[in-house]
Every structure is written in structure tokens, then in C-alpha cells.
CSV table of C-alpha atoms in Angstrom, one decimal:
chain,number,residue,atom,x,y,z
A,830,UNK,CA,100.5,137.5,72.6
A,831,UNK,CA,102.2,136.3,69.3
A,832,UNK,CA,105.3,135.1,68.8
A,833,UNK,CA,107.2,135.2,65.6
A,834,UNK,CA,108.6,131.5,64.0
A,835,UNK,CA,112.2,133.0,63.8
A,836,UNK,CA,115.5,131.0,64.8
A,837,UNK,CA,117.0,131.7,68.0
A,838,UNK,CA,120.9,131.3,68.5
A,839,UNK,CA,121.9,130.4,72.5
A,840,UNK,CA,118.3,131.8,74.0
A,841,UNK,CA,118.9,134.0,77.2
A,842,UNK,CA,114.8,133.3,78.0
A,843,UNK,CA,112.1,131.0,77.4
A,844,UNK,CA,108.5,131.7,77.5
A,845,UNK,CA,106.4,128.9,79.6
A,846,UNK,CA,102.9,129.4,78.2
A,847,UNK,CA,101.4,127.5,80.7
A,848,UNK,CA,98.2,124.9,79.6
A,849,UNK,CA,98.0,125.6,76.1
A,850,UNK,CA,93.8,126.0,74.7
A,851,UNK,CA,92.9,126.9,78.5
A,852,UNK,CA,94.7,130.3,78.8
A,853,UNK,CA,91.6,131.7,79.4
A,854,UNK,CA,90.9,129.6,82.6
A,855,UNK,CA,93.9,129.2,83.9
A,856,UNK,CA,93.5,131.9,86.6
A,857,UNK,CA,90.8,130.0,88.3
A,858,UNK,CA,92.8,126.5,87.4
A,859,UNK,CA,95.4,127.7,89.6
A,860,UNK,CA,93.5,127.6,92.9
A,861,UNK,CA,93.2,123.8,92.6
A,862,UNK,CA,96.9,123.4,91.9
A,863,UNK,CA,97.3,125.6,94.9
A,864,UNK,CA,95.0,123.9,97.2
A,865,UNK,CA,97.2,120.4,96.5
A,866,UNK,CA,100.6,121.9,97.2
A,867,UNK,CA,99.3,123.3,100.3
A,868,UNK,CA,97.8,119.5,101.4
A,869,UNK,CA,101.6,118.6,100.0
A,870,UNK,CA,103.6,121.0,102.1
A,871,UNK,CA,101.6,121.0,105.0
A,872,UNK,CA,101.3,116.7,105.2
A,873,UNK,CA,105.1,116.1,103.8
A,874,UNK,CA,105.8,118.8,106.5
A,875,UNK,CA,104.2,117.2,109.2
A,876,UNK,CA,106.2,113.6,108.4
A,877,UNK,CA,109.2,115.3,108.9
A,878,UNK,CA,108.4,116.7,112.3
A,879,UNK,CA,107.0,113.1,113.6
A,880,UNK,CA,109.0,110.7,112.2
A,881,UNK,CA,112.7,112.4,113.6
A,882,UNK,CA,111.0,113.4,117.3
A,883,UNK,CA,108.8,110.3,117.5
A,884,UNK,CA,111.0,107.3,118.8
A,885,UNK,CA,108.4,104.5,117.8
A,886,UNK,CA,109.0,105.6,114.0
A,887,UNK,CA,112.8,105.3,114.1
A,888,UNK,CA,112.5,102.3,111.7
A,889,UNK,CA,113.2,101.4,108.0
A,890,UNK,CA,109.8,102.1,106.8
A,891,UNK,CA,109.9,105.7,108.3
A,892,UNK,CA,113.4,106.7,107.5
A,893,UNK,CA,112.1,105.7,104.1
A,894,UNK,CA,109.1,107.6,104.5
A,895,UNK,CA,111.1,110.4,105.8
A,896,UNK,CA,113.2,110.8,102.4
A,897,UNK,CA,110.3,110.3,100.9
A,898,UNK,CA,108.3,112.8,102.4
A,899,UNK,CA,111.2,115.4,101.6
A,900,UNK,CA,111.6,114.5,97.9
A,901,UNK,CA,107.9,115.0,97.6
A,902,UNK,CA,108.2,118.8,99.5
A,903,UNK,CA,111.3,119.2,97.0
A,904,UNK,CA,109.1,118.2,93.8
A,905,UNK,CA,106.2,120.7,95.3
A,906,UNK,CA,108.7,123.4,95.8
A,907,UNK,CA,110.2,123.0,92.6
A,908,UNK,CA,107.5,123.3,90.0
A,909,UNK,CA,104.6,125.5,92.4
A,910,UNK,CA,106.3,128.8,92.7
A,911,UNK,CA,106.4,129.6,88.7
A,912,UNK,CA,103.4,127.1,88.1
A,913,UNK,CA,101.1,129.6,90.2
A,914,UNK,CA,103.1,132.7,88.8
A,915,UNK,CA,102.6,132.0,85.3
A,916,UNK,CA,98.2,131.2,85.9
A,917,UNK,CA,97.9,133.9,88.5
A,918,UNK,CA,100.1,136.8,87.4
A,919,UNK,CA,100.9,136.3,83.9
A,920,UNK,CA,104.9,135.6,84.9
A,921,UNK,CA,106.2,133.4,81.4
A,922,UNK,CA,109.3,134.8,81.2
A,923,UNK,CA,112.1,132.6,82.8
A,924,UNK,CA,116.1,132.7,81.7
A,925,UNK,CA,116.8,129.8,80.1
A,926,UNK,CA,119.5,128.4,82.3
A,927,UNK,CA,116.9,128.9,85.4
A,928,UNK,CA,114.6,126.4,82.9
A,929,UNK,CA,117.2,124.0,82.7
A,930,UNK,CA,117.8,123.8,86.7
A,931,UNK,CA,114.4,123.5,87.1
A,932,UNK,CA,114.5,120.9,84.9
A,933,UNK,CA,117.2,119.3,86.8
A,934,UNK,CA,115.8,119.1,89.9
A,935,UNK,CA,112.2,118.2,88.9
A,936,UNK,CA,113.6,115.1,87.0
A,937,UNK,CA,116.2,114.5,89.5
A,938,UNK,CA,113.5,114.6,92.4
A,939,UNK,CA,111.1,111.8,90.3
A,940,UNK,CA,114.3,109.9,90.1
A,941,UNK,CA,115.1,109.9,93.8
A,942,UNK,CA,111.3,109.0,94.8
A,943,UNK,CA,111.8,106.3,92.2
A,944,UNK,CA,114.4,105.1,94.3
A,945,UNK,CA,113.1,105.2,97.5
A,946,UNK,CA,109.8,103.3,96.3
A,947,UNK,CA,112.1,100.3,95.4
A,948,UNK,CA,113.8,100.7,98.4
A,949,UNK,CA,110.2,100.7,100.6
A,950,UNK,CA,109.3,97.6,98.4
A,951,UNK,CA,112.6,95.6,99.9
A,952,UNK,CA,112.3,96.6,103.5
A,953,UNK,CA,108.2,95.1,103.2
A,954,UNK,CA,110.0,92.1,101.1
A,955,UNK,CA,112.7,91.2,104.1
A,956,UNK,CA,109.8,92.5,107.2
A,957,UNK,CA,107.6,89.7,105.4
A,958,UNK,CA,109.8,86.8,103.9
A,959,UNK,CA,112.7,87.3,106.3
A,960,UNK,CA,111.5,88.8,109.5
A,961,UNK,CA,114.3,87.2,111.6
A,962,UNK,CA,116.6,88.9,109.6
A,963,UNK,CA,114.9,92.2,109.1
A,964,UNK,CA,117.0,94.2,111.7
A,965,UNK,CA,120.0,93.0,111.2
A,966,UNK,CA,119.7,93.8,107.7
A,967,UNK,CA,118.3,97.0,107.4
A,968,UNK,CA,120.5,98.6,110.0
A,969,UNK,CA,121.1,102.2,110.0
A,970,UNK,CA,124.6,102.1,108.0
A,971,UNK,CA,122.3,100.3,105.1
A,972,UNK,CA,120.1,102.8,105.0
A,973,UNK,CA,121.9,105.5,104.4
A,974,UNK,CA,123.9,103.8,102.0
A,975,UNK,CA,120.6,103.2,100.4
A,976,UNK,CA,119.4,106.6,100.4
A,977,UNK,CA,122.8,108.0,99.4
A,978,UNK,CA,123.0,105.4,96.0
A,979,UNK,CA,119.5,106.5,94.8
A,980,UNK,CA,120.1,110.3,95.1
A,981,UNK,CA,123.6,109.6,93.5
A,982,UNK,CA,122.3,107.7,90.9
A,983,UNK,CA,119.4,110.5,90.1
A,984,UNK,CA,122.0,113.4,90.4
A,985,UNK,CA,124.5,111.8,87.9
A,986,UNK,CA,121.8,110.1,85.4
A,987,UNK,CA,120.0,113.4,85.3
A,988,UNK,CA,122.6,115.4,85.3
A,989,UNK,CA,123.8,114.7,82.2
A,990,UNK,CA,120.3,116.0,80.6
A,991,UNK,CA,121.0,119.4,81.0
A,992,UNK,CA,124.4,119.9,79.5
A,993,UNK,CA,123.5,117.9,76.7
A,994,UNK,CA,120.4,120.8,76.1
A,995,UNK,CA,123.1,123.6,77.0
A,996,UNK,CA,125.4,122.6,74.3
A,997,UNK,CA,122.2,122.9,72.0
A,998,UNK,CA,122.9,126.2,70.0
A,999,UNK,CA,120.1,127.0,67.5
A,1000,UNK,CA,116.4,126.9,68.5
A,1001,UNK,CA,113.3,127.3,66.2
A,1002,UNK,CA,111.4,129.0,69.2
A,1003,UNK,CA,111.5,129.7,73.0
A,1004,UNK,CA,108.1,129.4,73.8
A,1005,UNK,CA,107.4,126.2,75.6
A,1006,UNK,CA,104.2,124.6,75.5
A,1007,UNK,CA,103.8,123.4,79.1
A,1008,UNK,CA,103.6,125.2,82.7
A,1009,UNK,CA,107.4,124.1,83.8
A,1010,UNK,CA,110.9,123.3,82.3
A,1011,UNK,CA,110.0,119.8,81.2
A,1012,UNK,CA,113.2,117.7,79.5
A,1013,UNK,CA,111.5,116.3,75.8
A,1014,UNK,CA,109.2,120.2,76.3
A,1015,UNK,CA,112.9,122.1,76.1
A,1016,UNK,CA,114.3,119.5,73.6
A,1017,UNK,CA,111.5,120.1,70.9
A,1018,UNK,CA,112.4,123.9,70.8
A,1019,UNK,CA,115.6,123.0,69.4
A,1020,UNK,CA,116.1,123.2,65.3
A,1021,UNK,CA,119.9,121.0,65.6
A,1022,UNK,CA,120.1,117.4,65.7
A,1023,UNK,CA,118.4,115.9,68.7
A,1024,UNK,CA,118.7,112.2,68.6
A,1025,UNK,CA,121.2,111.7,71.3
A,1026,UNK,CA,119.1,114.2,73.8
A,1027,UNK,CA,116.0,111.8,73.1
A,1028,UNK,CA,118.0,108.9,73.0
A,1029,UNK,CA,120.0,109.6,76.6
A,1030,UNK,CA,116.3,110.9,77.9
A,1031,UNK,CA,114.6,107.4,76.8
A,1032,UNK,CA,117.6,106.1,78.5
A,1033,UNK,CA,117.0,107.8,82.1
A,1034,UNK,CA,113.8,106.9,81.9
A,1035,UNK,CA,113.9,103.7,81.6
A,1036,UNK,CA,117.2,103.0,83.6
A,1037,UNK,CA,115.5,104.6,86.6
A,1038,UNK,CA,111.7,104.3,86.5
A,1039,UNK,CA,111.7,101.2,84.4
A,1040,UNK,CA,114.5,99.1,86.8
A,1041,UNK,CA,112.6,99.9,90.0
A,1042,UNK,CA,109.2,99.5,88.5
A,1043,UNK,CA,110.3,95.9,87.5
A,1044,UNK,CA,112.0,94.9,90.6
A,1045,UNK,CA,109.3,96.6,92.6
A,1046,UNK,CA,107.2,94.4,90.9
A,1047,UNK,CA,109.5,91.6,91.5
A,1048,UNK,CA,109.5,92.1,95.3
A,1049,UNK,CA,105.8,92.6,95.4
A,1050,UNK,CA,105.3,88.5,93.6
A,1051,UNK,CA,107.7,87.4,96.0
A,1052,UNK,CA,105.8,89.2,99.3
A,1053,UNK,CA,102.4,88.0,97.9
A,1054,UNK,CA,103.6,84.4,96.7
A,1055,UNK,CA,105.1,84.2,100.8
A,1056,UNK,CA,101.5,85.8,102.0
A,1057,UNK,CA,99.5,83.0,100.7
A,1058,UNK,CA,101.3,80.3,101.8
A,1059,UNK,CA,100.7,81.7,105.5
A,1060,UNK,CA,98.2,79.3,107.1
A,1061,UNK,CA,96.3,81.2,109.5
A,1062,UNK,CA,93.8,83.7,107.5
A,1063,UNK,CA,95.0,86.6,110.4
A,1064,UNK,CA,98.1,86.7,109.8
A,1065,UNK,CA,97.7,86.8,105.9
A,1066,UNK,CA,95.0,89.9,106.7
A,1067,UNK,CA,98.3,91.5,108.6
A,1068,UNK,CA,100.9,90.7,106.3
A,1069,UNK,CA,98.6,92.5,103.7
A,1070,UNK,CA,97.3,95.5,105.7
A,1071,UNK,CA,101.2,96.4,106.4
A,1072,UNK,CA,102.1,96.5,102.7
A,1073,UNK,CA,98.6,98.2,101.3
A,1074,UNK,CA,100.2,101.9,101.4
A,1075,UNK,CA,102.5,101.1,99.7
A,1076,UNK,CA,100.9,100.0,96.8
A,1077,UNK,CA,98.9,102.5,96.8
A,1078,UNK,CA,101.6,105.2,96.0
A,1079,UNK,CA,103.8,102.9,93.9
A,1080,UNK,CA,100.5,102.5,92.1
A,1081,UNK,CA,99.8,106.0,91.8
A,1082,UNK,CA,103.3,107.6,91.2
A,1083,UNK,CA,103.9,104.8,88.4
A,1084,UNK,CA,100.6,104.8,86.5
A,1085,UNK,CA,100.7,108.4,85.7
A,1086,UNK,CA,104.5,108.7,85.3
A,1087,UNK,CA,104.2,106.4,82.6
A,1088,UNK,CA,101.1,107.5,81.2
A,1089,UNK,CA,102.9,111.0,81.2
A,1090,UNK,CA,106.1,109.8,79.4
A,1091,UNK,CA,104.7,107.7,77.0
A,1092,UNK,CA,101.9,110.5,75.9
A,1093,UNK,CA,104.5,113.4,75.2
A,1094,UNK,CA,107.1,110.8,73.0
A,1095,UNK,CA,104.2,108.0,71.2
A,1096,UNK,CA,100.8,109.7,72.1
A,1097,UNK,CA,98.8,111.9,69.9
A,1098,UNK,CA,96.6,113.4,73.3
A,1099,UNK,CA,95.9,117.3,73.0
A,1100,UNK,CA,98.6,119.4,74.7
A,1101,UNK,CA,96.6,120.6,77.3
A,1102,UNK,CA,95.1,117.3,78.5
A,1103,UNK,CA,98.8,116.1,78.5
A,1104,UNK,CA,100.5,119.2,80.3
A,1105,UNK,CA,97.4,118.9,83.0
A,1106,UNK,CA,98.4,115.2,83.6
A,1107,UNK,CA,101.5,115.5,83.5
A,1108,UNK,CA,101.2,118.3,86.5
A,1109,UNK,CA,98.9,116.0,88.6
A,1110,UNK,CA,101.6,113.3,88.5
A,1111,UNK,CA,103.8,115.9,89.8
A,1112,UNK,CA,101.7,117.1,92.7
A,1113,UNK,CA,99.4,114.8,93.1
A,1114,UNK,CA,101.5,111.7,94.8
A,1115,UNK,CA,103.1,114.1,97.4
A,1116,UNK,CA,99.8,115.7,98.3
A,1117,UNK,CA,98.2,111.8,98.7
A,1118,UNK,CA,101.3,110.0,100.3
A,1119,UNK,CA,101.2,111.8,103.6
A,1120,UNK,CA,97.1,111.2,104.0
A,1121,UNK,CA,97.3,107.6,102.4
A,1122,UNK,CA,100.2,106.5,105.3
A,1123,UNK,CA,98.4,108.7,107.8
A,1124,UNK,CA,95.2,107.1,107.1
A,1125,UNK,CA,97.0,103.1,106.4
A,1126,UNK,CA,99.5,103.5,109.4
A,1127,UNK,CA,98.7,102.4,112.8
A,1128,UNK,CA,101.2,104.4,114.5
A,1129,UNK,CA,101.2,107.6,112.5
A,1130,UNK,CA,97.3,107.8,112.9
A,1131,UNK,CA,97.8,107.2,116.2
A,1132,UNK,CA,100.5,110.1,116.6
A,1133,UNK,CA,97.9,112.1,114.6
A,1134,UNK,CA,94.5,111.9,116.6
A,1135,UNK,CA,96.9,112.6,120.2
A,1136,UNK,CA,98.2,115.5,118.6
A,1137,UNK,CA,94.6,117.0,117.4
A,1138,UNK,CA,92.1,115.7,119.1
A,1139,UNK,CA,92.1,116.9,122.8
A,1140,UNK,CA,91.8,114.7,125.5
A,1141,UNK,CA,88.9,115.2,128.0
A,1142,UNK,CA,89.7,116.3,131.1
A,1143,UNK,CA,88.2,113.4,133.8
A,1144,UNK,CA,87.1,115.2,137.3
């Protein structure tokens, strides 16, 4: 399909060309992609049967899971539906305010899961330097103050993103080079002056992932400096063990997030290894976090082998 280089005043409809370079394998790259949004549904979905019925997970680290468990099904739901469409059926069309919704809640989502990772990070801070106190800080009014801040502060930071593209006027092309509405993918298409679009994006980026990377961080030195100085070896093993899935999906979620921001603004990768990482940061971390907390938490796995593995009936 070609697609002339003409200039394109207030575009009704984008084209989404999916992974450019591998157009001819797409079809079968789809099924993979499928494959983890199914793990993603099904586990995220699963979290939020458990962790509302289940009494013994009524606690900070499980509401948090909870949210975090539904941002992830959010993300999935979000980018899947026209991801699939576009590799299996050949759908690239999509109006161009749908792009930028999609592009709302996509960023807004990451945003939110930002969030809730810093917020995970301080509960294992107070459960490990301030265990007396843990309770009566992290009561139930807290967290949903908590919860409510970091989606407010997502909505309204990213927010802004998409009425700065919509009052964009003159575009060079509509064909986006990437398999869903991504906010710096939409903002090269435009042939006006973009500074303050990459400016205010730079901004989001760095006011959301790059705060709660650092104070993660920050709460992290602080749990570890507390860890050593335990005496007993046991209780240093513990102390560790409770915070290890955690890590492990702060790890994974920031690593690529970066990796995928920095690549499309700086790097000089080729589109389609960029576009494929970018998609496995997506759906990647919500197809891991339910199996690496299923697989790290005592009481979840727990939940997990009474619900499938039958119990043998004694005579």
C-alpha cells in the first residue's frame, strides 16, 4: 500500500502500520502478542477475584496489588484489540480522535502503575523500618487517598497531551509507524511547530516515571540499609523474601519503559526493533506480575494450589 507525502489539514483518520520491515510476518507475530494478553487477562483477572473475596489479603500490599492488577487489565485492554486487528486482519484505519484516546489511556494507565509501584515500595518501607507503626499508618482512608492522588495525577498530567496534539492543525502524513496511538509516534506526523508537545511530553515523563523511579529507589536503600543491620541471618532472609516481587516488577516495568522512551526521542534503533519493545513493555509486565506474586507470595500461592489442585478424598 503507498501513501502519497502530501499535507493533511485536521486528519479525520490515521493509518497504524503496525511493525514497520516485518509486515510480512506480522500475522504469525500476532499469536505471541495474543498468547501474553491472554496470561495478562486471565492472571490480572484472577487477582481481582482473590484479593476482594479472600479476607487474609485485605491488606496494603494487596489493595495495592489489586489496583495494580486492574491498571495492568486496563493497559492489555487498551492497546490488544486494534494491536491484533491491525496483524491479523489488516484493520489500519482508526479516526484520529479514537488515536488520541487511545493514547490517553495507554499513557495514562503507565502513569497510574507508576504510581502504585511507589506506593508498594512505601508500604514494604514502613512493614520493614516501622512495623509497629505499619497499621496504623496504612489504614484504609490512606489508601484510598493514595490510590485516588496517583490516578489524579496521571489523569490531569496526561491529559493535557492530547489537546495539545488536537490543536495541531497541519500534518505531513497520517500513517503512523507503530502498532498503537503512541504520544511522540502522533507528534512526528505533525509539519507545525512541536516544541512545546515534546517539551510537556519530556515533562510527563519525567514528573511521573522519573519521581517514583527515584524515590522508589530511595525507599529500596532505606529497606536494605534497615535489612542489614538485622542481627539474626533469618530474619534478614524474611525481610528480603517479602520485598523480592517487588523488585522484580519495578525492575521490569522500569528497565524497558526507559529503554522505550529514551530509544524513540535519543536512539537511532531500527523502527521495528523499537515498536516490538516498546509493545513488550506494554504487555509484558501485566502478563508477569500476576505469576511473579503468585509464584513469590506465600498466601496467594497458597490460595492458588487449594483452588486447583484437588484434595484427596481420605476413606
Amino acid at each position: 500500500m503507498g501513501y502519497t507525502n502530501l499535507s493533511y489539514l485536521n486528519p479525520k483518520t490515521v493509518i497504524l502500520i503496525g511493525i514497520p520491515g516485518l509486515e510480512h510476518v506480522q500475522f504469525w507475530i500476532g499469536f505471541p502478542f495474543f498468547v501474553v494478553c491472554l496470561v495478562a487477562l486471565l492472571g490480572n483477572l484472577f487477582l481481582l477475584i482473590i484479593i476482594p473475596t479472600e479476607r487474609s489479603l485485605h491488606q496494603p500490599m494487596y489493595i495495592f496489588l489489586a489496583v495494580l492488577a486492574a491498571t495492568d487489565l486496563g493497559l492489555c485492554l487498551a492497546i490488544a484489540p486494534k494491536m491484533l486487528a491491525i496483524f491479523w486482519f489488516g484493520l489500519c484505519s482508526m479516526a484520529f480522535d479514537a488515536c488520541l484516546t487511545q493514547l490517553f489511556f495507554i499513557h495514562a494507565l503507565q502513569g497510574t502503575e507508576s504510581g502504585i509501584l511507589l506506593a508498594m515500595a512505601f508500604d514494604r518501607y514502613i512493614a520493614i523500618c516501622d512495623p509497629l507503626r505499619h497499621t496504623s499508618i496504612l489504614t484504609p482512608l490512606f489508601l484510598l487517598r493514595v490510590v485516588l492522588m496517583v490516578a489524579v495525577r496521571a489523569t490531569v498530567l496526561v491529559g493535557i497531551l492530547p489537546v495539545l496534539l488536537k490543536r495541531l492543525q497541519r500534518f505531513h502524513s497520517v500513517v503512523i509507524v507503530h502498532s498503537y496511538c503512541e504520544h511522540m509516534a502522533v507528534v512526528k506526523l505533525a509539519a507545525e511547530d512541536v516544541h512545546i508537545n515534546k517539551s510537556y511530553g519530556l515533562f510527563v515523563a519525567f514528573a511521573i516515571l522519573g519521581f517514583d523511579m527515584i524515590f522508589v529507589f530511595i525507599s529500596y536503600t532505606l529497606i536494605f540499609r534497615a535489612v542489614f543491620r538485622l542481627p539474626q541471618k533469618e530474619a534478614r532472609s524474611k525481610a528480603f523474601n517479602t520485598c523480592t516481587a517487588h523488585i522484580v516488577v519495578f525492575l521490569e516495568f522500569y528497565i524497558l519503559a526507559f529503554f522505550s522512551f529514551f530509544s524513540h526521542r535519543f536512539g537511532h534503533v531500527s523502527p521495528y526493533v523499537h515498536i516490538l519493545l516498546s509493545t513488550i513493555y506494554l504487555l509484558l509486565p501485566p502478563a508477569l506480575n500476576p505469576i511473579v506474586y503468585g509464584v513469590k507470595t506465600k498466601e496467594i500461592r497458597k490460595l492458588v494450589v487449594q483452588i486447583f489442585v484437588p484434595k484427596s478424598n481420605t476413606q
